[in-house]
Short mmCIF file of C-alpha atoms and ligand atoms in Angstrom, two decimals:
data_model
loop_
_atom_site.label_atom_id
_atom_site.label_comp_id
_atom_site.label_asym_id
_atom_site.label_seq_id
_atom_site.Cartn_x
_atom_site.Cartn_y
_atom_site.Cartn_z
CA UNK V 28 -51.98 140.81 9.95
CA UNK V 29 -50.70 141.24 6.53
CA UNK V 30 -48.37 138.48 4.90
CA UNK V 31 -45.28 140.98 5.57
CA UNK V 32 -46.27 141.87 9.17
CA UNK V 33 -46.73 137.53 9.60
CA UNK V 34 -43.04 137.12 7.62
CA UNK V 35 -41.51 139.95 9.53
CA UNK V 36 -42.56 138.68 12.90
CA UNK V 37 -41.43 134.96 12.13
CA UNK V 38 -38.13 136.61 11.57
CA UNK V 39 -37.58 138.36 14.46
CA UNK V 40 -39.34 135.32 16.78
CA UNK V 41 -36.25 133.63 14.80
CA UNK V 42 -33.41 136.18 15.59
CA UNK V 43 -34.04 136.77 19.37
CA UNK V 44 -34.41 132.63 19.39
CA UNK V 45 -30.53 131.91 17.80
CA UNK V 46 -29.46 135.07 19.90
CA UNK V 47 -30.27 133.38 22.83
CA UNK V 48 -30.04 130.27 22.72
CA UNK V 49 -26.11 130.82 21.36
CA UNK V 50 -25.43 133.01 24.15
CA UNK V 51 -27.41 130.43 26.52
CA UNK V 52 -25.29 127.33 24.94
CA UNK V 53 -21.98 129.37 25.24
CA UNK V 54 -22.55 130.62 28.43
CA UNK V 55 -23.28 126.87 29.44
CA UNK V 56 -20.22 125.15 27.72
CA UNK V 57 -18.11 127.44 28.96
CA UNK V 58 -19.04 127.04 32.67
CA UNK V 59 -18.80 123.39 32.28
CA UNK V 60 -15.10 123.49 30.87
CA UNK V 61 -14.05 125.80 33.68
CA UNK V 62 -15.88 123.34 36.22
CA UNK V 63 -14.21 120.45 34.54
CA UNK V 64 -10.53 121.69 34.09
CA UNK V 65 -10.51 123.55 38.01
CA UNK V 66 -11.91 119.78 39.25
CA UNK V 67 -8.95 118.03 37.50
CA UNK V 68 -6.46 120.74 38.39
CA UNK V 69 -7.17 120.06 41.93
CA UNK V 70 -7.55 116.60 42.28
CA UNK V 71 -4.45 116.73 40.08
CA UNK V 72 -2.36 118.26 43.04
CA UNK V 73 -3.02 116.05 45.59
CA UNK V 74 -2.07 113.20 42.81
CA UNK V 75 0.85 114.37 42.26
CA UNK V 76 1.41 114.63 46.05
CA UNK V 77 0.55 110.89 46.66
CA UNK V 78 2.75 109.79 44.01
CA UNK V 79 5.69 111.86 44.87
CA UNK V 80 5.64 110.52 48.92
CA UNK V 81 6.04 107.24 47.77
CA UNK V 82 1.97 106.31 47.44
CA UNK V 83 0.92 107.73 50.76
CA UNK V 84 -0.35 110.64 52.43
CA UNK V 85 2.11 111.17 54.64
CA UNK V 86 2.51 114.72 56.02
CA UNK V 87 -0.32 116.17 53.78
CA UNK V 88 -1.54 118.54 56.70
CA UNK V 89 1.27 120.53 55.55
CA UNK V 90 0.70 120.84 51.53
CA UNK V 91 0.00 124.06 50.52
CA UNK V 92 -2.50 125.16 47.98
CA UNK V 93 -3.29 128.64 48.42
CA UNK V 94 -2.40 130.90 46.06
CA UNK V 95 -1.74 134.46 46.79
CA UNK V 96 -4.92 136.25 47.07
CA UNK V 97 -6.08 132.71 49.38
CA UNK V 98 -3.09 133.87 51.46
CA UNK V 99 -4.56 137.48 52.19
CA UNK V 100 -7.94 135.05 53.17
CA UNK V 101 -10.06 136.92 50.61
CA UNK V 102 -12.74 134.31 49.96
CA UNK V 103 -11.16 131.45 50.61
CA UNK V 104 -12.50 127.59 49.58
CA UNK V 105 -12.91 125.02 51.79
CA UNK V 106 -11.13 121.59 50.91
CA UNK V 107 -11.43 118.29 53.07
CA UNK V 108 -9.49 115.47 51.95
CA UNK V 109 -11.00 111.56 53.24
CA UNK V 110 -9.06 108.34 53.28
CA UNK V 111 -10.80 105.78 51.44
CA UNK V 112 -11.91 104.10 54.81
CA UNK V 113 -13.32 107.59 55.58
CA UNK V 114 -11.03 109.16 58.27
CA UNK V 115 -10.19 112.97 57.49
CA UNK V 116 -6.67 113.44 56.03
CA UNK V 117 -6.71 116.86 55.52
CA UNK V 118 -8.76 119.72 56.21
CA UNK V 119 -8.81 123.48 55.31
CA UNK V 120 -10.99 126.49 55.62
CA UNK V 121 -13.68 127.65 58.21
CA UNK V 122 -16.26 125.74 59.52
CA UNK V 123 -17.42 122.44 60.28
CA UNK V 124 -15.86 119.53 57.47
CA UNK V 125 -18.20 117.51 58.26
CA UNK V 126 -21.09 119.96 56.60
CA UNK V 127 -18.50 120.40 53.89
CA UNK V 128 -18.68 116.18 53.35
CA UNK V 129 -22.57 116.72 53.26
CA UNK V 130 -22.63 119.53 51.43
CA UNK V 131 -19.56 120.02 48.94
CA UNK V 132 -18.47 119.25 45.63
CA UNK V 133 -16.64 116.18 45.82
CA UNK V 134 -14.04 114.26 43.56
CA UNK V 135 -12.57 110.46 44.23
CA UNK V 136 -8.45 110.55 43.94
CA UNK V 137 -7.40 107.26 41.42
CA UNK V 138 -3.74 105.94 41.66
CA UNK V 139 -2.95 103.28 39.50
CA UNK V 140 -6.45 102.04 39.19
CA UNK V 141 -7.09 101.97 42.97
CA UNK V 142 -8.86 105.08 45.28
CA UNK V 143 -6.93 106.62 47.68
CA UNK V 144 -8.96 109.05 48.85
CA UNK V 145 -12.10 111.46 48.18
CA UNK V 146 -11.34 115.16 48.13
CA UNK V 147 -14.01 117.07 49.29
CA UNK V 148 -14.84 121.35 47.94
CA UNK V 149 -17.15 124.18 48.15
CA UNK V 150 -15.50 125.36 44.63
CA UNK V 151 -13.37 123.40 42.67
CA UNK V 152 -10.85 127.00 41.66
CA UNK V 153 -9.08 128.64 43.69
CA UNK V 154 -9.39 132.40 44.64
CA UNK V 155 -7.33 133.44 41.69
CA UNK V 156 -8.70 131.37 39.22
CA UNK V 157 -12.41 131.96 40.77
CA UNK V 158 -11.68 135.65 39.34
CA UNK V 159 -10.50 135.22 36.39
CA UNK V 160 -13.49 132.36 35.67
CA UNK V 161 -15.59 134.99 36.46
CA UNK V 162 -14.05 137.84 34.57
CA UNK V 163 -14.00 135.85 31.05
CA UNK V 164 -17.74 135.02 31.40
CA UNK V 165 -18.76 138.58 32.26
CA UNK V 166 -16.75 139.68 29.22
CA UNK V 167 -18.24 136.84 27.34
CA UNK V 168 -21.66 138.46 28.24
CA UNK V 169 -21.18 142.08 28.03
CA UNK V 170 -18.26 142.38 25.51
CA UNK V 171 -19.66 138.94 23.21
CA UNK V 172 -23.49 140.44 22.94
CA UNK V 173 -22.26 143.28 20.91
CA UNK V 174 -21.45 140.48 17.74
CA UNK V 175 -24.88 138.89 18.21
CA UNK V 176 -26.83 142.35 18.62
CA UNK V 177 -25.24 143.63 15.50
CA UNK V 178 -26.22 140.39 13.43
CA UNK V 179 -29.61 140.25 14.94
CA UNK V 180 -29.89 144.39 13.80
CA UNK V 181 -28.23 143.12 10.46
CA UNK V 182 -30.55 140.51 9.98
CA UNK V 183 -33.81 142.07 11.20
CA UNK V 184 -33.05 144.69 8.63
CA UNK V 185 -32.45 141.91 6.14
CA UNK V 186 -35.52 140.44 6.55
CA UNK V 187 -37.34 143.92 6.29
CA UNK V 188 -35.91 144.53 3.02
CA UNK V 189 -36.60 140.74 1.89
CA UNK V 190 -40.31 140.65 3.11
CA UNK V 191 -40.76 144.17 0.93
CA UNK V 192 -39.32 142.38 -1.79
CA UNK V 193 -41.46 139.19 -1.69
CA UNK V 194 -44.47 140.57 -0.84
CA UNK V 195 -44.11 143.53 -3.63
CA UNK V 196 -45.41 141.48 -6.35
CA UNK V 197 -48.19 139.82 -4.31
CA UNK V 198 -49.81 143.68 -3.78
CA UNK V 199 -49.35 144.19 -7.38
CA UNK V 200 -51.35 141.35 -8.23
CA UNK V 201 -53.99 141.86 -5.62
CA UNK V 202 -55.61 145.09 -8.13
CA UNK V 203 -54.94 143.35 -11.08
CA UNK V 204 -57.01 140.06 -9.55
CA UNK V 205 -59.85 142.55 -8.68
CA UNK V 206 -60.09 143.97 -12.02
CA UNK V 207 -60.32 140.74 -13.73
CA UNK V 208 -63.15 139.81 -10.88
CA UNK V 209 -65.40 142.62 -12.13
CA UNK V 210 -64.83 141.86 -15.97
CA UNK V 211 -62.15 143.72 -16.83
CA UNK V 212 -60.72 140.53 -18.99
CA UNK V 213 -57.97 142.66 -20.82
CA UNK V 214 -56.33 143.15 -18.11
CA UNK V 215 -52.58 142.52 -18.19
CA UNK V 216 -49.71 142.52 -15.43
CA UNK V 217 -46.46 142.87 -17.03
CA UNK V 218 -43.90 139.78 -15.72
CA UNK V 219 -40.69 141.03 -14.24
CA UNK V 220 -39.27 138.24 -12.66
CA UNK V 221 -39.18 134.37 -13.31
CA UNK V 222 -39.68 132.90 -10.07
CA UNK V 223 -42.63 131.83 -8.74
CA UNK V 224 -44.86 135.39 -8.96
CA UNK V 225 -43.38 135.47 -12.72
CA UNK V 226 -44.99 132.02 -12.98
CA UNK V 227 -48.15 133.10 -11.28
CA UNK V 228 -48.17 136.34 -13.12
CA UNK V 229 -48.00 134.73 -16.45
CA UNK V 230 -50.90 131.88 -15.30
CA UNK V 231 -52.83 134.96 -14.07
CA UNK V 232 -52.24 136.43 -17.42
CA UNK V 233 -53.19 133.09 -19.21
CA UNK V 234 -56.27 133.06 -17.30
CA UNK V 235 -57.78 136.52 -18.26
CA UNK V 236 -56.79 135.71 -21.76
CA UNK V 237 -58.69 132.37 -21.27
CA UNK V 238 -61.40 134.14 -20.33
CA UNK V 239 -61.48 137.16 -22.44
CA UNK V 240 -61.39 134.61 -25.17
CA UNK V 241 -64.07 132.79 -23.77
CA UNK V 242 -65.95 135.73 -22.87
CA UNK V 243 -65.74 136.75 -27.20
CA UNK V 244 -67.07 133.53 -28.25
CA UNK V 245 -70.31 133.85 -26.06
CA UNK V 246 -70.89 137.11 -27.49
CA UNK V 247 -69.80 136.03 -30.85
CA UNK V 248 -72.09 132.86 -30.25
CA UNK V 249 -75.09 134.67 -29.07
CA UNK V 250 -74.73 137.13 -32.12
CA UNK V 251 -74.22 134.36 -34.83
CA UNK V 252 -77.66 132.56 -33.44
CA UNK V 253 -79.68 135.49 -33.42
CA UNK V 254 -78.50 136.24 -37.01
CA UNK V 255 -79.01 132.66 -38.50
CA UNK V 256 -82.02 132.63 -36.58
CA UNK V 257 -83.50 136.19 -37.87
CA UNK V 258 -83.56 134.51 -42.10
CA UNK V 259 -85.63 131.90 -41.58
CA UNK V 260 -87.85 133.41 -38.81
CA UNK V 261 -88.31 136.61 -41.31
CA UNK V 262 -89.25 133.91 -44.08
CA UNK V 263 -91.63 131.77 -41.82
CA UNK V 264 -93.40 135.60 -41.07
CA UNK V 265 -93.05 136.69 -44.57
CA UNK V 266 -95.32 133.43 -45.60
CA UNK V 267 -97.43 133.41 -43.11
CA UNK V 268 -98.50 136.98 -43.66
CA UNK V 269 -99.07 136.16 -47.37
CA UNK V 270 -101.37 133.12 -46.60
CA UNK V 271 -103.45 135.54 -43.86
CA UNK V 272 -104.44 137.91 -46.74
CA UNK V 273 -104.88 135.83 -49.08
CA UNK V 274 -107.67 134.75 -47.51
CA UNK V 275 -108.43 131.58 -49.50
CA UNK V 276 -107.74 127.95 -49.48
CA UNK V 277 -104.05 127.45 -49.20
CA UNK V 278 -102.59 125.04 -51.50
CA UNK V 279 -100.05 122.38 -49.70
CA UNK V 280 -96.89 123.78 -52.10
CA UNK V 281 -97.40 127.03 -50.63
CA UNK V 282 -96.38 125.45 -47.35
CA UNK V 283 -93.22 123.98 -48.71
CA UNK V 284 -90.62 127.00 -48.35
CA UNK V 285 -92.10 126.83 -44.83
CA UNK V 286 -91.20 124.16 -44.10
CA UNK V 287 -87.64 124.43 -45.73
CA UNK V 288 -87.27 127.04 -43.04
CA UNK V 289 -88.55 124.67 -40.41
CA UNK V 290 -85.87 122.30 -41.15
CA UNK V 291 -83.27 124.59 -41.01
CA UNK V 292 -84.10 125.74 -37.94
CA UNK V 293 -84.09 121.79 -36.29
CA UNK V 294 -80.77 121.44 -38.23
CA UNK V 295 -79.47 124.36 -36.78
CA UNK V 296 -80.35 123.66 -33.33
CA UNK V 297 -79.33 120.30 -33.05
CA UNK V 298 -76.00 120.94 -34.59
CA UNK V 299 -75.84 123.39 -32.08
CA UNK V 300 -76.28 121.17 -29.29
CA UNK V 301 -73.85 118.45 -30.98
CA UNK V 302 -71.30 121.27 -30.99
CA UNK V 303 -72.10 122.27 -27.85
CA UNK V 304 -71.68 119.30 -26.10
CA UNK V 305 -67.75 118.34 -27.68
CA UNK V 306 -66.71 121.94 -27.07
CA UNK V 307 -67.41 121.03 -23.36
CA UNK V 308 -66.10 117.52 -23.87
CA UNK V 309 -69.31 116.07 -22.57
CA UNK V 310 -70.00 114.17 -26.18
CA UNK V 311 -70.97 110.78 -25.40
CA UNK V 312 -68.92 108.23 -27.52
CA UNK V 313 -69.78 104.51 -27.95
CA UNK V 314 -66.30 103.15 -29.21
CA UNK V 315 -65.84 99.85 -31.04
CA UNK V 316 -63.59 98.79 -33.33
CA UNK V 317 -65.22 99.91 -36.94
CA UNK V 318 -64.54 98.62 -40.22
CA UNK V 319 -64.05 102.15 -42.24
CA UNK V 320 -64.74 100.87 -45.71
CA UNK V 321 -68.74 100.35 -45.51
CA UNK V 322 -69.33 103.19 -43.25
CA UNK V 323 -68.14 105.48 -46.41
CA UNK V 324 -69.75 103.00 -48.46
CA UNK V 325 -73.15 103.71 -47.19
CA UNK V 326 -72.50 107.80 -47.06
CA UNK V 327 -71.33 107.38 -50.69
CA UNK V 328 -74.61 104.85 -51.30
CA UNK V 329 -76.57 108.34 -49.86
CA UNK V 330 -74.70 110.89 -52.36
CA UNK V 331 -74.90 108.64 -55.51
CA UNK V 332 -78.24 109.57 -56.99
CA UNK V 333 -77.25 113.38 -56.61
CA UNK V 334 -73.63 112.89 -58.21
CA UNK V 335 -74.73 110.92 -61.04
CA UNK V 336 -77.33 113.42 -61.89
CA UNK V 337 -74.85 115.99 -62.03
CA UNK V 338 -72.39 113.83 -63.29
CA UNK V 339 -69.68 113.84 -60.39
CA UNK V 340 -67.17 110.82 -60.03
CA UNK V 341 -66.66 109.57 -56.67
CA UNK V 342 -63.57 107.60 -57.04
CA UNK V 343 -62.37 105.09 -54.01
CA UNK V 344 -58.96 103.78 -53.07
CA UNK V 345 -59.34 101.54 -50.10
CA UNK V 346 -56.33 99.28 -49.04
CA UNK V 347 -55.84 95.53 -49.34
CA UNK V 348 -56.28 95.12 -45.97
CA UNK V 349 -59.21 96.11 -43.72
CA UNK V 350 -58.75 98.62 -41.57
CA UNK V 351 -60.54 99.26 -38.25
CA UNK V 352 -60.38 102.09 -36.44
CA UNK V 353 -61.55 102.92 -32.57
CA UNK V 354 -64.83 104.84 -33.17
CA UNK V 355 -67.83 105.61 -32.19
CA UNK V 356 -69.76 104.59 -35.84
CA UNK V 357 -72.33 107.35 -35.42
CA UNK V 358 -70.34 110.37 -34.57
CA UNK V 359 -67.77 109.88 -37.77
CA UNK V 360 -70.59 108.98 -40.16
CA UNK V 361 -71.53 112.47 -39.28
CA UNK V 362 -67.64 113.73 -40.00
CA UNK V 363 -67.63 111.74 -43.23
CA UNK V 364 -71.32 112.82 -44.29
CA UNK V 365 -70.21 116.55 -43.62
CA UNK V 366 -67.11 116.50 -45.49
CA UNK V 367 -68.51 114.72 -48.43
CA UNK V 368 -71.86 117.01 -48.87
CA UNK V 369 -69.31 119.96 -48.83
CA UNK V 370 -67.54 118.26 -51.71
CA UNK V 371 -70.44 117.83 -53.30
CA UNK V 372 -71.91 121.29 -52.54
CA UNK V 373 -68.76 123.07 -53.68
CA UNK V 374 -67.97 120.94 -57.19
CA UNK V 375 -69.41 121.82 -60.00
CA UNK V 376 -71.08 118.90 -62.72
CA UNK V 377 -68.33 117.23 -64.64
CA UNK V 378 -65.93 117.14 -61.08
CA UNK V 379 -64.51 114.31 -59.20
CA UNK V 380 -64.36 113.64 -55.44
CA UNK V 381 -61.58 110.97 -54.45
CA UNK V 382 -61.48 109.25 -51.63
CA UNK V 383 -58.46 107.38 -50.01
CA UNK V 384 -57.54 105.27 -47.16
CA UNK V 385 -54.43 104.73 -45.89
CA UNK V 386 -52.70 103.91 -42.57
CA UNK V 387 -49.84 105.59 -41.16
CA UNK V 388 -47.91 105.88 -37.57
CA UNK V 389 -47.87 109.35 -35.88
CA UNK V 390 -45.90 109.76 -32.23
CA UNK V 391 -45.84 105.95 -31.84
CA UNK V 392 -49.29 105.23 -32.88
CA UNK V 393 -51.16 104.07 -35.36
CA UNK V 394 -53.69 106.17 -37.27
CA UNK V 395 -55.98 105.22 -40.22
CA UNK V 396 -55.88 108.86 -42.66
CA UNK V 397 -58.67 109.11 -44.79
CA UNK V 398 -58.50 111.64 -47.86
CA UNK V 399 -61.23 113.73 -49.42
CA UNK V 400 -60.27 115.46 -52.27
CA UNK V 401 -62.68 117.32 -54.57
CA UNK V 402 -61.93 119.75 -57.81
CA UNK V 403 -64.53 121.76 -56.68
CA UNK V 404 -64.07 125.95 -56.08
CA UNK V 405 -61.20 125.60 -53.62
CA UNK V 406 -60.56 128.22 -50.45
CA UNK V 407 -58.15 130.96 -50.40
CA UNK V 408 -55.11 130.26 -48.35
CA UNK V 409 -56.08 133.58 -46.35
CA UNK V 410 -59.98 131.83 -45.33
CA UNK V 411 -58.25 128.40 -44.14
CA UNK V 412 -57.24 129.43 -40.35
CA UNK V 413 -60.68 130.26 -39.79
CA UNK V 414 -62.08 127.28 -41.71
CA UNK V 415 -63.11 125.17 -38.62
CA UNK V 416 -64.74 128.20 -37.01
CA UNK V 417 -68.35 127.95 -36.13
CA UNK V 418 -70.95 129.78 -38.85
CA UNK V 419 -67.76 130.59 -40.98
CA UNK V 420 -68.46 130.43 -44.19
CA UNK V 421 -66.21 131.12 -47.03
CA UNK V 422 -69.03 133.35 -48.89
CA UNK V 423 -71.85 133.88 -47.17
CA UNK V 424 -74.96 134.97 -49.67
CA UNK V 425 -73.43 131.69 -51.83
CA UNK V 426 -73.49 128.84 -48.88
CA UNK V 427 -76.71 130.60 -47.27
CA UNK V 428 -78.45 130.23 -50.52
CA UNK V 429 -76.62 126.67 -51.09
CA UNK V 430 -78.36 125.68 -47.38
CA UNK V 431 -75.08 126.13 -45.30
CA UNK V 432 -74.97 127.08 -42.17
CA UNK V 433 -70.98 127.34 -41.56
CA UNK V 434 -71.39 124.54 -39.01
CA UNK V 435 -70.21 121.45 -40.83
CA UNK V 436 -66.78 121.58 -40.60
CA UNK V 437 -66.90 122.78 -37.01
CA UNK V 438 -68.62 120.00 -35.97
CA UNK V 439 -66.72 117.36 -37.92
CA UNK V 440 -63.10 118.82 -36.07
CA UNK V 441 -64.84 118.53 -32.72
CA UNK V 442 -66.29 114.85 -33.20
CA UNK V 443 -62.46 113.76 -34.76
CA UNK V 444 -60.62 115.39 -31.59
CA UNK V 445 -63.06 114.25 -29.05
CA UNK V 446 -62.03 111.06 -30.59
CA UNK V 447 -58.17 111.86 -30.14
CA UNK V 448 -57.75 112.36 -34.01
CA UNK V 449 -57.05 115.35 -36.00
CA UNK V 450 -58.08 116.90 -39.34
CA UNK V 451 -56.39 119.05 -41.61
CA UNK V 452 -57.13 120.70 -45.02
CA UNK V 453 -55.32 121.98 -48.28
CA UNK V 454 -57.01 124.31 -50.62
CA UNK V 455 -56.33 125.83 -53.97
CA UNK V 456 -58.54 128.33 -55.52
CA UNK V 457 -60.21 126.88 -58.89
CA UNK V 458 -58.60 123.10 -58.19
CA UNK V 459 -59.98 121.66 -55.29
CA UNK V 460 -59.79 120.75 -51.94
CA UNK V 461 -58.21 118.39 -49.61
CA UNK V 462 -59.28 117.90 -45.96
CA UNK V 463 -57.58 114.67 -44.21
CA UNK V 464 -59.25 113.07 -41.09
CA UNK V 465 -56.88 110.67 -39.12
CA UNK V 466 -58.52 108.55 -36.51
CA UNK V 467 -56.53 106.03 -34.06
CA UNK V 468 -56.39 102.66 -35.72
CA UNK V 469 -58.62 99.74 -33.33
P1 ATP G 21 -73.21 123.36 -42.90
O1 ATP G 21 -72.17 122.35 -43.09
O2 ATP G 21 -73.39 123.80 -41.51
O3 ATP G 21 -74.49 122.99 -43.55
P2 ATP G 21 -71.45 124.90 -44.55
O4 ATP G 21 -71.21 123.73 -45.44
O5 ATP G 21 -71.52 126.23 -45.16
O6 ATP G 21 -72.72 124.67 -43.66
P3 ATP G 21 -69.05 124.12 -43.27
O7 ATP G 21 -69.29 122.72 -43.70
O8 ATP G 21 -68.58 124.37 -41.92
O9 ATP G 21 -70.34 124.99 -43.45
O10 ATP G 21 -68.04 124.80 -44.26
C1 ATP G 21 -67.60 126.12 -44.04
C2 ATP G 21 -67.29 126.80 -45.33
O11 ATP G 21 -66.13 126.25 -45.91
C3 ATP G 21 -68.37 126.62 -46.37
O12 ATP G 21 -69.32 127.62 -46.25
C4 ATP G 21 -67.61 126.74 -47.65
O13 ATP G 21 -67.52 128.06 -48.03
C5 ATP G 21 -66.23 126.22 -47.33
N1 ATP G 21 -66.01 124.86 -47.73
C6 ATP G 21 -66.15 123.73 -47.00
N2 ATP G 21 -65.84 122.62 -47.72
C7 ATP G 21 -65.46 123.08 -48.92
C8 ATP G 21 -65.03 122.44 -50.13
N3 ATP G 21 -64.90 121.11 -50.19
N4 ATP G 21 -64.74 123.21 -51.18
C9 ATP G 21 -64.86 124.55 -51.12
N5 ATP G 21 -65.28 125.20 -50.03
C10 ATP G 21 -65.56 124.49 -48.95
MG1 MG G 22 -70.93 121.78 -44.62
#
């Protein structure tokens, strides 16, 4: 059974339930008040009767309490009235009283706090009032199920109209489901409504996004591989070929662009893997508390012999104070290295890299921001968004040739977040660069 069929049903189940049990409860109550007010009515009389003849029952064979239709002896009720030492004061109708005493309705008569007597009925109302008892319930019945019927109708059709209207948007998300299920990861449903199916519509359009996204960088992934791999592969093939017909001794320098390639190739498959493994936040971090200035001492140490050769000052501002950070050492030498090679790669002889640390407090925490700024080429304000992207690179023939592989900078923003930090850059064509990595003080 469908969700509308299952909704549809509890409805009704609910209707005939209410409709019943009202008129059940009704019906009930209202035989109960009759009962009650025709028991008090009568016991009332011979009250009344006691008290008026001076607290006794003197001549009480002779009350009367027929009314008129009792008098034409249509149906009439039997009543037997006991003293309290059980002797038989009264006694009216057919029969035996003593099967009435057995058998009857029966009601004790209070005076001032003491019994003086039990009466003793087959009905507590009279002919007349046995009628018109009767005659209100009936009406109740026939007459009062016309009000229920018509709200049950009323809100059966209610509930037709209202399971239509919930379960419309559930059908039109069932197709759109199935089309995502066999790849169709464009797929959109358009949100009409901001209740829950809006919110599920919009997750459910979240989701194919998510994935359509997802699904582009595979193929984007798979594409950028094959073509970084294809260079060096081609190179490897071109040199081997040469050394095959040459068909002498081969000296060891011939072997060196060889193994350039070779290199690469490692490089680019363990950077990869590094990148791999922080995109799917399974990068394993050893955190201590790290003293910042000689881990960019040593990268600097690294870099020296190449900058003084082409005569680039690294300049470094460190603060007073030391100041640790919440690392893992390995993972942001790696950041640091990366972002200082690309300063070097990208400033020309005669430049200056700078290097600053400083701490500062972002949403209640306290972050260490460490500066790189080179006068090197600069990026174009257009090529930053994309900057972080894996294998971007800002001209392709230039960093291919310089050795990059566009992975650097990807890798760096994955190792800062995965160490709940962030990184930013500034760029100006012809002045320099700026990138900023902040990293949560220890
Ligand atoms: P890899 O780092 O994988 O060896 P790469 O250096 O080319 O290769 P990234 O470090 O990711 O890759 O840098 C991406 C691109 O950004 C570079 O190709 C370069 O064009 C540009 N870039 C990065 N740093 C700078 C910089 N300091 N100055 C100018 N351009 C830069
Ligand atoms: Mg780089």
């Amino acid at each position: 059974m469908n969700v509308r069929g299952k909704l549809f049903g509890a409805m009704t189940i609910l209707v005939l339930f209410v409709t019943v049990g009202y008129f059940g409860a009704t019906q009930g109550y209202l035989k109960n008040r009759f009962e009650d007010y025709f028991k008090e009515k009568t016991t009332g009389l011979f009250e009344i009767y006691y008290k008026e003849h001076k607290n006794s029952w003197e001549g009480i064979e002779e009350i009367k309490i027929s009314d008129k239709l009792e008098q034409k002896n249509l149906d009439r009720r039997k009543i037997a009235l006991l003293s309290p030492d059980g002797n038989i004061l009264f006694f009216r109708g057919s029969g035996d009283p003593q099967s009435l005493i057995q058998q009857g309705k029966r009601n004790t008569i209070m005076v001032n706090g003491t019994t003086v007597g039990t009466i003793y009925v087959d009905r507590w109302e009279s002919s007349e009032d046995y009628l018109l008892k009767n005659y209100i319930l009936d009406s109740m019945l026939t007459q009062g199920l016309r009000v229920p019927a018509l709200t049950g109708i009323m809100a059966l059709l209610l509930g037709l109209w209202l399971t239509k209207k919930l379960t419309q948007p559930l059908k039109r998300l069932i197709p759109a489901i199935q089309k995502i299920a066999v790849g169709e990861l464009h797929t959109r449903i358009p949100v009409t409504t901001m209740d829950e199916f809006g919110k599920v519509t919009e997750a459910l359009n979240h989701m194919s996004q998510q994935l359509f996204h997802a699904e582009e960088v595979r193929k984007n992934l798979t594409a950028d591989v094959a073509h970084e791999l294809r260079t060096p592969l081609s190179i490897i093939q071109c040199y081997m070929e040469m050394i095959q017909e040459g068909g002498r001794d081969i000296p060891p320098e011939t072997l060196l662009p060889m193994q350039d390639e070779v290199i690469r190739l490692s490089k680019l498959v363990d950077d990869l893997h590094q990148l791999t493994l922080a995109e799917a936040g399974k990068l394993k971090l050893d955190r201590s508390s790290t003293d910042l200035i000689p881990l960019l001492d040593r990268i600097i140490d690294m870099l020296k012999p190449e900058a003084e050769e082409r005569h680039i000052d690294i300049i470094r501002s460190y603060p007073a104070q030391k100041l640790n950070v919440f690392v893992d050492p390995n993972r942001i030498t790696q950041v640091f290295y990366n972002l200082l090679v690309n300063a070097m790669r990208y400033t020309s002889s005669g430049g200056r890299i700078s290097i600053q640390i400083t701490d500062i407090s972002h949403d209640e925490s306290r972050f260490a921001s460490i500066s790189i700024t080179d006068t090197g080429v600069g990026i174009a304000a257009e090529q930053l968004p994309f900057l972080f992207d894996r294998f971007y690179r800002v001209e392709e023939s230039r960093s291919r040739h310089t050795g990059g592989m566009g992975l650097g900078l990807a890798i760096a923003k994955e190792f800062v977040e995965a160490h709940q930090g962030f990184i930013s850059v500034q760029s100006e064509i012809g002045r320099g660069t700026q990138f900023i990595v902040y990293l949560p003080c220890a």
